[in-house]
XYZ file of C-alpha atoms in Angstrom:
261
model
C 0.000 0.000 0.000
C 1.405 2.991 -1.185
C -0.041 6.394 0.758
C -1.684 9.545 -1.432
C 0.459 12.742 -2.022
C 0.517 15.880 0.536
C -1.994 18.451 -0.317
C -0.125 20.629 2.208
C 3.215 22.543 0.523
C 6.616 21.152 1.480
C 4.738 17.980 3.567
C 4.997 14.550 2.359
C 2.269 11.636 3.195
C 4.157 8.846 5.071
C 2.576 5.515 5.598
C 4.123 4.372 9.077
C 5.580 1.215 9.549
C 7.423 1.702 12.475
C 7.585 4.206 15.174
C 9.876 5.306 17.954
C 9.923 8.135 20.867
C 12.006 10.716 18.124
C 9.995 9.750 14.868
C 8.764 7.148 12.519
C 9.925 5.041 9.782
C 7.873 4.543 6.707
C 7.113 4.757 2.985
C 6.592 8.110 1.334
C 4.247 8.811 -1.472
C 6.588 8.000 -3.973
C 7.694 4.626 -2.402
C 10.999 6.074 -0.855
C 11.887 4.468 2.714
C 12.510 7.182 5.154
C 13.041 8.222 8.840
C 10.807 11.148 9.565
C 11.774 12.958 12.543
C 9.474 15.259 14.781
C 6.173 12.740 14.345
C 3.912 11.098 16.249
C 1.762 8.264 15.127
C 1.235 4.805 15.068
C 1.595 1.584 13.193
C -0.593 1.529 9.890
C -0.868 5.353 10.308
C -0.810 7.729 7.312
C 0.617 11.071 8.191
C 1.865 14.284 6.789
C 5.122 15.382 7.805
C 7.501 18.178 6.545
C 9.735 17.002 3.737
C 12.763 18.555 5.218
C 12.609 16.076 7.967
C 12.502 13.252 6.208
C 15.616 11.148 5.695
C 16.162 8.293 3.301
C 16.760 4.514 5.045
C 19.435 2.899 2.835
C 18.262 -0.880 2.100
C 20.064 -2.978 4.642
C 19.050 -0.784 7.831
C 16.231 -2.233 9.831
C 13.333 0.116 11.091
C 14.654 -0.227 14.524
C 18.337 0.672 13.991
C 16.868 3.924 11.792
C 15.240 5.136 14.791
C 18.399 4.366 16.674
C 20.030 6.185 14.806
C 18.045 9.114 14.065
C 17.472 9.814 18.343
C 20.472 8.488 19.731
C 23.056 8.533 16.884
C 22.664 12.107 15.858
C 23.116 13.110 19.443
C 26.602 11.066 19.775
C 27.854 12.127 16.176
C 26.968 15.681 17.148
C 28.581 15.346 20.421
C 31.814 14.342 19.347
C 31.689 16.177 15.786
C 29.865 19.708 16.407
C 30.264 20.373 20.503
C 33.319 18.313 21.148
C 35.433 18.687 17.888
C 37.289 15.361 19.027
C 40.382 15.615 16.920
C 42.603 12.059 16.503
C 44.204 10.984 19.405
C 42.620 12.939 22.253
C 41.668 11.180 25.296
C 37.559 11.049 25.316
C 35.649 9.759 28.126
C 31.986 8.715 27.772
C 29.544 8.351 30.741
C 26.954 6.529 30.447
C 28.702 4.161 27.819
C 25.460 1.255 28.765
C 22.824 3.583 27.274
C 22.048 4.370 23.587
C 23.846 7.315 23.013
C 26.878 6.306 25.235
C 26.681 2.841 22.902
C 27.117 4.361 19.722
C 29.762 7.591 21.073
C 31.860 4.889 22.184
C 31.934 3.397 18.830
C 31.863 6.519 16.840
C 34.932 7.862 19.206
C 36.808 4.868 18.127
C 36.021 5.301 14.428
C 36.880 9.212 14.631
C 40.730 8.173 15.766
C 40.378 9.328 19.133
C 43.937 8.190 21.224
C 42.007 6.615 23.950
C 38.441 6.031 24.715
C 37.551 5.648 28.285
C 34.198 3.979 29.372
C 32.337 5.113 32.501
C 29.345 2.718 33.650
C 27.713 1.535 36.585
C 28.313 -2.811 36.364
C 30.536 -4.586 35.555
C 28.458 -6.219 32.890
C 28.133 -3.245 31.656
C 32.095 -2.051 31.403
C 32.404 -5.271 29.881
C 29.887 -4.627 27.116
C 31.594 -1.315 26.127
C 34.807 -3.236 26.237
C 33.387 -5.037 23.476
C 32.274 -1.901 21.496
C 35.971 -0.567 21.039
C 36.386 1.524 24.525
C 40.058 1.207 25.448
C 39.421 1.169 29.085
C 35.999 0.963 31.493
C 35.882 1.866 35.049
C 33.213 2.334 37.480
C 30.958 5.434 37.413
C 30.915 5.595 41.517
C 31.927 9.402 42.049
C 34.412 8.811 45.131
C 37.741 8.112 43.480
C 36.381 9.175 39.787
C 38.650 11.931 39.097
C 41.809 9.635 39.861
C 40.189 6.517 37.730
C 40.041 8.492 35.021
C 43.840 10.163 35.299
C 45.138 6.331 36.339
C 43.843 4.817 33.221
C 44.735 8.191 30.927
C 48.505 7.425 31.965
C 48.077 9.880 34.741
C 47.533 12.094 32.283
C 43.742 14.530 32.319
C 41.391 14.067 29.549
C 40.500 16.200 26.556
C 36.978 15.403 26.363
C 34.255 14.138 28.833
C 30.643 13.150 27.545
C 28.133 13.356 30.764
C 24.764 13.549 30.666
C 24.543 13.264 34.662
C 25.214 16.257 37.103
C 26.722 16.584 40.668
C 29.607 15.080 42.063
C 29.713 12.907 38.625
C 30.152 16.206 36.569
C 32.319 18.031 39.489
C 35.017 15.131 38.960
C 34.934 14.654 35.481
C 35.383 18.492 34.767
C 38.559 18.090 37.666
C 40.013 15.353 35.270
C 40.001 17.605 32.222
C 43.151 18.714 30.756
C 43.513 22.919 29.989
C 41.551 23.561 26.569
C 39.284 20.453 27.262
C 36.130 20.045 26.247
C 33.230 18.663 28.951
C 29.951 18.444 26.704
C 26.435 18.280 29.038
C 23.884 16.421 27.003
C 20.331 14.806 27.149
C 18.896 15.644 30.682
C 21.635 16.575 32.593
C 20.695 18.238 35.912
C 23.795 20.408 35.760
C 22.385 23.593 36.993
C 24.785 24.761 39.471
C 26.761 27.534 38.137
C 30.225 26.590 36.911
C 31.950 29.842 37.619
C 35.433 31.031 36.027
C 37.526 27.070 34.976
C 40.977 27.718 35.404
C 42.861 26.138 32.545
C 40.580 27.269 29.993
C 38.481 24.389 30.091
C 34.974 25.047 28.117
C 31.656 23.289 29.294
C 29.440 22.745 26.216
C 25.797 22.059 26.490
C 23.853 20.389 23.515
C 19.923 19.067 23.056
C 19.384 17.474 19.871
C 15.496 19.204 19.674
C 17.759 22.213 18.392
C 18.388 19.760 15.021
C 15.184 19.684 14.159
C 15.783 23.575 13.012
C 18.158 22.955 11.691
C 17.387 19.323 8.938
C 21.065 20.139 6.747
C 22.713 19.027 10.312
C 20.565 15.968 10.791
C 21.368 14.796 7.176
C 25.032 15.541 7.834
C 25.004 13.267 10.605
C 22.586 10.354 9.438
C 24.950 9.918 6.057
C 27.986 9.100 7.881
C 25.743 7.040 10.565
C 23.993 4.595 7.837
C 27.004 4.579 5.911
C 28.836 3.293 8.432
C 26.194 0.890 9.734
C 25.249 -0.366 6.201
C 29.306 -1.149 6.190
C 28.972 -3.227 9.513
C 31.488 -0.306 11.434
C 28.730 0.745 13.596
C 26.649 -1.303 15.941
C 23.141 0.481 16.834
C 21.922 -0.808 19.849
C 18.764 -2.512 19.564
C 16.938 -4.370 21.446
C 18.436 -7.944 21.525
C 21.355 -5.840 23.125
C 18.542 -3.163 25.446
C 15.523 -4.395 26.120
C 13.165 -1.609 25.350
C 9.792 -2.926 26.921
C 8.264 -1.549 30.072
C 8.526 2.354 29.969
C 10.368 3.102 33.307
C 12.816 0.055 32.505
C 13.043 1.436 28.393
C 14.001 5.085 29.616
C 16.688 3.363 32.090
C 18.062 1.087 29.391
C 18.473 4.309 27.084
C 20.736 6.291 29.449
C 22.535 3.540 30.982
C 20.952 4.018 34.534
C 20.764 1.017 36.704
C 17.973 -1.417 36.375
């Protein structure tokens, strides 16, 4: 079944087939297979949604590793790429590293050259599991003792980058870790809301929320090339839910940012 054309300028009419908590996959009008970001809906439904938010699915990509990587995937490509600028060989470190955008930043940091790639999770099941994803090192998120894990396994050497989408004595430690003209990017929803003051060593703290994207499509399509190239290639893994079990609500939004079970 093949849905009708927009009557509505610059929408196209998308017959869902899949959906997800940032958008939809489906078949447009004129049978294309796309991502469409920003919509609601549910199986079976036929909706309109703006054209520049729709994204081709290369054959090859399931429905469920699109809308991995249209949510969680732009996020870590924009977190390394656009807040970060990771540059080959710096020292990243990646909170989180169980969840879905912690998952695929691990692996993207690994494909973007970085020098070491240092995992930060709450099990060890979990460390092991990002282990197996390309991170160099893993070490307990606990925040007594953080700041010296993460010089210890950096050669007693601080970090250039930290990835943390978690606030307090987590953020406190990891910004104490960073080396002068590192880069600590807040993402997702970080309770970081006490005020950071003057950072001696030039140190910049970077916020991002991928809702901005949406105004902005050309960086979404920047983002999703590299990502389904590199996933139709088998170089990138999207978690999916073989890997994190998605069902239950308070247990899906868990398995997405790594929190404990």
């Amino acid at each position: 079944m093949c849905a009708t054309r927009a009557t509505t300028p610059g929408h196209e009419v998308v017959l869902v087939g899949s959906v997800g908590p940032h958008g939809v996959v489906g078949t447009a009008s004129d049978g294309r297979r796309v991502v469409a970001l920003g919509v609601a809906a549910e199986p079976e439904d036929v909706v309109s949604a703006p054209e520049r938010l729709l994204f081709p699915v290369p054959d090859g990509i399931s429905d469920v590793q699109a809308l991995v990587l249209a949510g969680p995937g732009v996020t870590a490509w924009h977190l390394l790429r656009t807040c970060a600028h990771l540059r080959p060989d710096e020292a990243v470190v990646v909170h989180g590293a169980a969840g879905e955008v912690g998952a695929l930043a691990v692996q993207l940091a690994r494909h973007f050259r970085a020098g070491r790639v240092v995992a930060v999770a709450d099990t060890a099941a979990r460390r092991e599991h990002a282990l197996a994803l390309g991170a160099d090192v893993a070490v307990d998120a606990e925040p007594d003792g953080l700041r010296e894990r993460l010089l210890a396994v950096n050669g007693g050497h601080p970090v250039d980058v930290v990835l943390c989408p978690v606030g307090g004595a987590v953020f406190r430690r990891s910004l104490a870790a960073l080396a002068p003209f590192g880069r600590i990017v807040v993402h997702g929803e970080s309770p970081v809301t006490e005020a950071v003051g003057p950072i001696e060593g030039s140190r910049a703290v970077i916020g991002f929320w991928s809702g901005d994207c949406l105004g902005r499509p050309e960086m979404v399509a920047r983002a999703l090339s590299e990502l389904m190239g590199l996933t139709s290639a088998g170089r990138l893994r999207p978690p999916v839910g073989d890997e994190y079990p998605l069902s239950g609500g308070a247990r899906s939004n868990r398995a997405r940012s790594g929190r404990p079970a």
